Amino acid sequence: MEIAKAITKHVLEDKVQKLEGVDLDSIYLRVILNSLCNAKCYFCHEEGQSVISDLPAEILRQAAIDSSELGIKRIKYTGGEPLLRKDLADLTAMIKSVDPEIEISMTTNGIGIERKIDQLVDAGLDRINVSLHSVDRENYKRIFRVDALDKVLRGLDYAKDSGLKAIKINATVSRYNLHEIFEIAKYSQQMGFEFRIHYLLPSNEEAAQTIVPRSELNRYLKDHSDRLETIERHGKETTRYHQGELTVDVKKGNFAGKCKRCDYLSRCNEGIYALRLTPEGKLRPCLYLDSLEMNFANAIKEGNSKEVMKEAYRRVIK
């Protein structure tokens, strides 16, 4: 629990109340590297971004320095699509030069994995999360709005032997793919990948109309399972559904503390306790609450980036 101790020492000096039920080890820096994407997922919330831009390397470097000094040793690339950054390997090597102990992961649609994964692993990329909401070509096109399933599967087959510490498959559940959950889980298990279910955010009308409530998801999984059990996984109470040798894990809601009382709770469904760094150099403790945002790029110019980073993390966990 060294990270938790570091946060307690440096960030919680003013005795801010920690979120009930949230493991401080789960707090990380979620870096939105760009806004461009080569898929067009109908439900994409674009990490709350509307401006098309790339995050400058110098801002990312300072963010890595300041976060590391606060005890945060996890950085996750998101987008857009991170693989569209031509300097992605250089950025990764830069972060590792700041602190070799920083674990770098990436959420990607996987379309460019086969071409880029070797150089990224060589630069220091540790893990990837691949969004795979369907293993059926036609349904994949319906969700991603591009015909790229074969390319993604080839890339994943190549990446499994690339030296990554872990590959996780993320499936966002909707009306379009509820019937495929066990098929995606089967593919993941056969490949040796961890499988994770994500909940849909109502980012637009079509997304709102295709949301599957947690209760309905649990009922569907129960009806299609041989048995279920309650386990603890990563510190969270989790229901594990068994279908033969297949298993599908569903965590209970990750909302705690102030998030339970938030006016946006019914729209959020996220449960991610991360600090986002936007392409414009803004720090966002919450996807929805603009009032919590802080200008990290300006703080760098003014020489007080460490104080701003510290306050931004405080806003995540208070």
Short mmCIF file of C-alpha atoms in Angstrom, two decimals:
data_model
loop_
_atom_site.label_atom_id
_atom_site.label_comp_id
_atom_site.label_asym_id
_atom_site.label_seq_id
_atom_site.Cartn_x
_atom_site.Cartn_y
_atom_site.Cartn_z
CA MET A 1 0.00 0.00 0.00
CA GLU A 2 2.92 2.34 -0.65
CA ILE A 3 0.87 4.47 -3.07
CA ALA A 4 -1.89 4.92 -0.53
CA LYS A 5 0.68 5.93 2.09
CA ALA A 6 2.22 8.46 -0.27
CA ILE A 7 -1.15 10.00 -1.06
CA THR A 8 -2.07 10.08 2.61
CA LYS A 9 1.18 11.86 3.44
CA HIS A 10 1.28 14.39 0.61
CA VAL A 11 -2.30 14.91 -0.52
CA LEU A 12 -4.39 14.39 2.57
CA GLU A 13 -2.47 16.71 4.86
CA ASP A 14 -5.63 18.75 5.37
CA LYS A 15 -7.44 15.60 6.56
CA VAL A 16 -9.74 15.38 3.57
CA GLN A 17 -12.30 12.61 4.01
CA LYS A 18 -11.43 9.66 1.76
CA LEU A 19 -14.10 8.10 -0.42
CA GLU A 20 -15.77 5.22 1.37
CA GLY A 21 -15.17 1.96 -0.45
CA VAL A 22 -12.55 3.35 -2.86
CA ASP A 23 -9.07 1.84 -2.71
CA LEU A 24 -6.60 4.68 -3.15
CA ASP A 25 -4.38 2.29 -5.11
CA SER A 26 -7.00 2.54 -7.87
CA ILE A 27 -6.43 6.28 -8.36
CA TYR A 28 -4.43 6.94 -11.51
CA LEU A 29 -3.69 9.57 -14.15
CA ARG A 30 -5.88 9.08 -17.21
CA VAL A 31 -4.16 10.88 -20.10
CA ILE A 32 -6.29 11.86 -23.09
CA LEU A 33 -3.52 11.98 -25.70
CA ASN A 34 -5.64 13.08 -28.63
CA SER A 35 -9.16 13.56 -29.91
CA LEU A 36 -8.92 11.76 -33.25
CA CYS A 37 -10.16 8.20 -33.68
CA ASN A 38 -10.34 5.73 -36.56
CA ALA A 39 -13.54 4.15 -35.22
CA LYS A 40 -16.94 5.76 -34.75
CA CYS A 41 -18.51 3.94 -31.81
CA TYR A 42 -22.07 5.15 -31.56
CA PHE A 43 -21.90 5.60 -27.77
CA CYS A 44 -18.49 7.31 -27.48
CA HIS A 45 -18.39 10.10 -24.89
CA GLU A 46 -14.97 11.25 -26.21
CA GLU A 47 -13.70 11.48 -22.62
CA GLY A 48 -15.74 14.66 -22.30
CA GLN A 49 -13.76 16.39 -25.07
CA SER A 50 -15.07 18.49 -27.95
CA VAL A 51 -11.88 20.23 -29.16
CA ILE A 52 -9.72 18.35 -31.69
CA SER A 53 -6.11 18.56 -30.51
CA ASP A 54 -3.10 16.57 -29.27
CA LEU A 55 -1.66 16.81 -25.78
CA PRO A 56 1.77 18.51 -25.96
CA ALA A 57 4.64 16.28 -24.85
CA GLU A 58 6.00 18.84 -22.40
CA ILE A 59 2.69 18.95 -20.51
CA LEU A 60 2.60 15.16 -20.29
CA ARG A 61 6.17 15.09 -19.00
CA GLN A 62 5.42 17.58 -16.22
CA ALA A 63 2.25 15.71 -15.32
CA ALA A 64 4.25 12.50 -15.00
CA ILE A 65 6.79 14.23 -12.77
CA ASP A 66 4.21 15.82 -10.49
CA SER A 67 2.03 12.71 -10.25
CA SER A 68 4.99 10.49 -9.50
CA GLU A 69 6.09 12.79 -6.67
CA LEU A 70 2.59 12.44 -5.19
CA GLY A 71 2.94 8.66 -5.25
CA ILE A 72 0.81 8.03 -8.35
CA LYS A 73 2.61 5.34 -10.33
CA ARG A 74 -0.03 4.52 -12.94
CA ILE A 75 -0.69 6.33 -16.20
CA LYS A 76 -3.29 5.19 -18.73
CA TYR A 77 -3.40 6.49 -22.30
CA THR A 78 -6.85 7.14 -23.77
CA GLY A 79 -8.17 9.20 -26.66
CA GLY A 80 -9.50 9.48 -29.27
CA GLU A 81 -7.32 6.61 -30.29
CA PRO A 82 -3.82 6.70 -28.75
CA LEU A 83 -2.31 4.60 -31.54
CA LEU A 84 -2.89 7.50 -33.94
CA ARG A 85 -0.18 9.48 -32.13
CA LYS A 86 2.93 9.14 -34.29
CA ASP A 87 5.13 9.97 -31.29
CA LEU A 88 3.50 7.44 -28.94
CA ALA A 89 6.66 5.38 -28.46
CA ASP A 90 8.66 8.54 -27.76
CA LEU A 91 6.09 9.68 -25.19
CA THR A 92 6.23 6.29 -23.50
CA ALA A 93 10.02 6.32 -23.30
CA MET A 94 9.88 9.87 -21.94
CA ILE A 95 7.57 8.85 -19.08
CA LYS A 96 9.78 5.89 -18.19
CA SER A 97 12.78 8.24 -18.10
CA VAL A 98 10.92 10.37 -15.55
CA ASP A 99 10.28 7.37 -13.31
CA PRO A 100 10.87 3.75 -14.40
CA GLU A 101 8.38 2.60 -11.74
CA ILE A 102 5.45 4.28 -13.49
CA GLU A 103 3.21 1.62 -15.01
CA ILE A 104 1.93 2.69 -18.42
CA SER A 105 -1.19 1.18 -19.91
CA MET A 106 -3.35 2.08 -22.89
CA THR A 107 -6.99 1.77 -23.83
CA THR A 108 -7.28 1.24 -27.58
CA ASN A 109 -9.71 -0.02 -30.21
CA GLY A 110 -6.90 -2.28 -31.37
CA ILE A 111 -7.01 -1.38 -35.06
CA GLY A 112 -3.32 -0.43 -35.16
CA ILE A 113 -1.91 -2.90 -32.64
CA GLU A 114 -0.15 -5.28 -35.02
CA ARG A 115 1.83 -2.47 -36.62
CA LYS A 116 2.90 -0.62 -33.46
CA ILE A 117 2.96 -2.91 -30.46
CA ASP A 118 6.61 -3.99 -30.70
CA GLN A 119 8.01 -0.46 -30.62
CA LEU A 120 5.65 0.48 -27.79
CA VAL A 121 6.68 -2.48 -25.64
CA ASP A 122 10.33 -1.67 -26.32
CA ALA A 123 9.65 1.91 -25.17
CA GLY A 124 8.10 0.72 -21.91
CA LEU A 125 4.37 0.12 -22.45
CA ASP A 126 3.24 -2.37 -19.81
CA ARG A 127 -0.40 -3.22 -20.49
CA ILE A 128 -3.22 -2.67 -22.95
CA ASN A 129 -7.00 -2.67 -22.68
CA VAL A 130 -8.66 -3.41 -26.00
CA SER A 131 -12.26 -2.37 -26.60
CA LEU A 132 -13.93 -5.38 -28.19
CA HIS A 133 -17.70 -5.05 -27.97
CA SER A 134 -18.43 -7.85 -30.42
CA VAL A 135 -16.77 -10.87 -32.01
CA ASP A 136 -19.32 -10.99 -34.82
CA ARG A 137 -18.28 -9.02 -37.90
CA GLU A 138 -21.67 -7.52 -38.71
CA ASN A 139 -22.44 -6.63 -35.12
CA TYR A 140 -18.93 -5.19 -34.73
CA LYS A 141 -19.64 -2.87 -37.67
CA ARG A 142 -22.96 -1.89 -36.12
CA ILE A 143 -21.25 -0.80 -32.90
CA PHE A 144 -17.88 0.54 -34.10
CA ARG A 145 -19.20 1.84 -37.46
CA VAL A 146 -16.05 0.49 -39.17
CA ASP A 147 -15.24 -2.93 -40.65
CA ALA A 148 -12.12 -3.76 -38.67
CA LEU A 149 -12.80 -6.88 -36.59
CA ASP A 150 -10.42 -9.12 -38.55
CA LYS A 151 -7.61 -6.58 -38.21
CA VAL A 152 -8.18 -6.25 -34.47
CA LEU A 153 -8.20 -10.02 -33.92
CA ARG A 154 -4.98 -10.40 -35.92
CA GLY A 155 -3.42 -7.64 -33.85
CA LEU A 156 -4.45 -9.28 -30.59
CA ASP A 157 -3.07 -12.61 -31.73
CA TYR A 158 0.24 -10.88 -32.45
CA ALA A 159 0.24 -8.81 -29.26
CA LYS A 160 -0.16 -11.78 -26.91
CA ASP A 161 3.48 -12.71 -27.56
CA SER A 162 4.85 -9.15 -27.56
CA GLY A 163 6.03 -9.06 -23.96
CA LEU A 164 3.15 -7.08 -22.47
CA LYS A 165 2.45 -7.77 -18.81
CA ALA A 166 -1.28 -8.09 -19.46
CA ILE A 167 -3.95 -7.70 -22.12
CA LYS A 168 -7.51 -6.98 -21.06
CA ILE A 169 -10.62 -7.08 -23.22
CA ASN A 170 -13.21 -4.41 -22.47
CA ALA A 171 -16.79 -4.98 -23.59
CA THR A 172 -19.29 -2.17 -23.12
CA VAL A 173 -22.68 -3.82 -22.68
CA SER A 174 -25.63 -2.56 -24.72
CA ARG A 175 -28.82 -3.85 -26.34
CA TYR A 176 -26.67 -4.57 -29.39
CA ASN A 177 -24.31 -7.06 -27.75
CA LEU A 178 -25.91 -8.41 -24.57
CA HIS A 179 -26.44 -11.73 -26.34
CA GLU A 180 -22.70 -11.90 -27.11
CA ILE A 181 -21.27 -11.47 -23.63
CA PHE A 182 -20.39 -15.12 -23.14
CA GLU A 183 -18.96 -15.34 -26.67
CA ILE A 184 -16.64 -12.41 -26.02
CA ALA A 185 -15.71 -13.95 -22.67
CA LYS A 186 -14.98 -17.25 -24.42
CA TYR A 187 -12.68 -15.58 -26.93
CA SER A 188 -10.87 -13.74 -24.13
CA GLN A 189 -10.42 -16.87 -22.03
CA GLN A 190 -9.14 -18.91 -24.98
CA MET A 191 -6.56 -16.21 -25.70
CA GLY A 192 -5.50 -15.89 -22.07
CA PHE A 193 -6.84 -12.34 -21.74
CA GLU A 194 -8.73 -10.87 -18.81
CA PHE A 195 -12.32 -9.97 -19.67
CA ARG A 196 -14.01 -6.89 -18.23
CA ILE A 197 -17.55 -5.61 -18.58
CA HIS A 198 -18.15 -1.88 -18.81
CA TYR A 199 -21.43 -0.01 -18.54
CA LEU A 200 -22.78 2.28 -21.22
CA LEU A 201 -22.84 6.03 -20.60
CA PRO A 202 -25.86 7.86 -22.09
CA SER A 203 -23.72 10.17 -24.22
CA ASN A 204 -26.38 10.60 -26.92
CA GLU A 205 -29.91 9.50 -27.78
CA GLU A 206 -28.96 6.17 -29.35
CA ALA A 207 -26.72 5.32 -26.42
CA ALA A 208 -29.47 6.20 -23.96
CA GLN A 209 -31.92 3.96 -25.82
CA THR A 210 -29.59 0.96 -25.79
CA ILE A 211 -28.51 1.02 -22.14
CA VAL A 212 -28.87 -2.29 -20.30
CA PRO A 213 -29.56 -1.64 -16.60
CA ARG A 214 -27.30 -3.46 -14.15
CA SER A 215 -30.25 -5.43 -12.81
CA GLU A 216 -31.14 -6.67 -16.30
CA LEU A 217 -27.53 -7.58 -17.08
CA ASN A 218 -27.27 -9.58 -13.86
CA ARG A 219 -30.56 -11.31 -14.58
CA TYR A 220 -29.45 -12.22 -18.13
CA LEU A 221 -26.14 -13.60 -16.92
CA LYS A 222 -27.85 -15.58 -14.16
CA ASP A 223 -30.36 -17.07 -16.60
CA HIS A 224 -27.52 -18.19 -18.89
CA SER A 225 -25.22 -19.50 -16.16
CA ASP A 226 -24.83 -22.86 -14.46
CA ARG A 227 -24.05 -21.23 -11.14
CA LEU A 228 -22.83 -18.01 -9.58
CA GLU A 229 -20.76 -17.03 -6.58
CA THR A 230 -19.76 -13.87 -4.75
CA ILE A 231 -16.03 -13.19 -4.62
CA GLU A 232 -13.73 -10.31 -3.81
CA ARG A 233 -11.69 -9.05 -6.73
CA HIS A 234 -9.30 -6.11 -6.58
CA GLY A 235 -10.90 -5.20 -3.27
CA LYS A 236 -14.43 -5.10 -4.75
CA GLU A 237 -17.37 -7.40 -4.13
CA THR A 238 -17.91 -9.19 -7.42
CA THR A 239 -20.46 -11.66 -8.75
CA ARG A 240 -18.87 -14.43 -10.81
CA TYR A 241 -21.14 -16.21 -13.29
CA HIS A 242 -20.14 -19.68 -14.50
CA GLN A 243 -21.16 -21.17 -17.84
CA GLY A 244 -19.29 -24.44 -18.11
CA GLU A 245 -15.62 -23.49 -17.94
CA LEU A 246 -16.37 -19.85 -18.78
CA THR A 247 -16.56 -17.18 -16.12
CA VAL A 248 -17.90 -13.62 -16.32
CA ASP A 249 -17.28 -11.22 -13.44
CA VAL A 250 -19.52 -8.26 -12.66
CA LYS A 251 -18.46 -5.84 -9.96
CA LYS A 252 -20.99 -4.11 -7.80
CA GLY A 253 -21.38 -0.38 -8.41
CA ASN A 254 -18.12 1.46 -7.78
CA PHE A 255 -19.82 4.63 -6.59
CA ALA A 256 -19.05 5.87 -3.12
CA GLY A 257 -18.98 8.97 -0.96
CA LYS A 258 -19.97 12.13 -2.79
CA CYS A 259 -20.54 10.23 -6.05
CA LYS A 260 -23.58 8.55 -4.49
CA ARG A 261 -25.04 11.99 -3.88
CA CYS A 262 -24.06 13.50 -7.23
CA ASP A 263 -26.84 14.90 -9.42
CA TYR A 264 -25.18 13.20 -12.41
CA LEU A 265 -25.18 9.71 -10.92
CA SER A 266 -28.08 8.47 -13.03
CA ARG A 267 -26.25 9.59 -16.18
CA CYS A 268 -22.74 8.59 -15.20
CA ASN A 269 -22.53 4.84 -14.59
CA GLU A 270 -18.77 5.27 -14.77
CA GLY A 271 -17.29 4.64 -11.34
CA ILE A 272 -13.80 5.61 -12.48
CA TYR A 273 -11.82 7.38 -9.79
CA ALA A 274 -9.11 8.83 -12.00
CA LEU A 275 -7.71 12.23 -12.74
CA ARG A 276 -8.05 13.05 -16.43
CA LEU A 277 -5.48 15.17 -18.25
CA THR A 278 -7.09 16.63 -21.39
CA PRO A 279 -5.35 17.48 -24.69
CA GLU A 280 -5.66 21.16 -23.76
CA GLY A 281 -3.75 20.58 -20.54
CA LYS A 282 -6.74 20.69 -18.18
CA LEU A 283 -7.05 18.40 -15.16
CA ARG A 284 -10.53 16.92 -14.75
CA PRO A 285 -11.29 15.06 -11.50
CA CYS A 286 -14.75 14.17 -12.84
CA LEU A 287 -16.05 13.48 -16.34
CA TYR A 288 -19.22 15.50 -15.78
CA LEU A 289 -18.47 18.29 -13.31
CA ASP A 290 -16.74 21.10 -15.18
CA SER A 291 -16.58 23.09 -11.95
CA LEU A 292 -13.82 20.79 -10.66
CA GLU A 293 -11.56 21.33 -13.68
CA MET A 294 -8.13 22.97 -13.21
CA ASN A 295 -5.79 24.49 -15.83
CA PHE A 296 -2.56 22.51 -15.56
CA ALA A 297 -1.01 24.04 -18.69
CA ASN A 298 -1.27 27.52 -17.19
CA ALA A 299 0.07 26.24 -13.88
CA ILE A 300 3.21 25.02 -15.65
CA LYS A 301 3.76 28.49 -17.11
CA GLU A 302 3.21 30.08 -13.70
CA GLY A 303 5.54 27.64 -11.94
CA ASN A 304 2.98 26.10 -9.58
CA SER A 305 2.13 22.86 -11.40
CA LYS A 306 2.86 20.68 -8.36
CA GLU A 307 0.35 22.57 -6.22
CA VAL A 308 -2.31 22.36 -8.93
CA MET A 309 -1.70 18.64 -9.44
CA LYS A 310 -1.96 18.05 -5.71
CA GLU A 311 -5.24 19.97 -5.47
CA ALA A 312 -6.66 18.14 -8.50
CA TYR A 313 -5.98 14.75 -6.91
CA ARG A 314 -7.51 16.02 -3.68
CA ARG A 315 -10.68 16.79 -5.63
CA VAL A 316 -10.77 13.23 -6.94
CA ILE A 317 -10.69 11.62 -3.52
CA LYS A 318 -12.41 14.13 -1.26
#
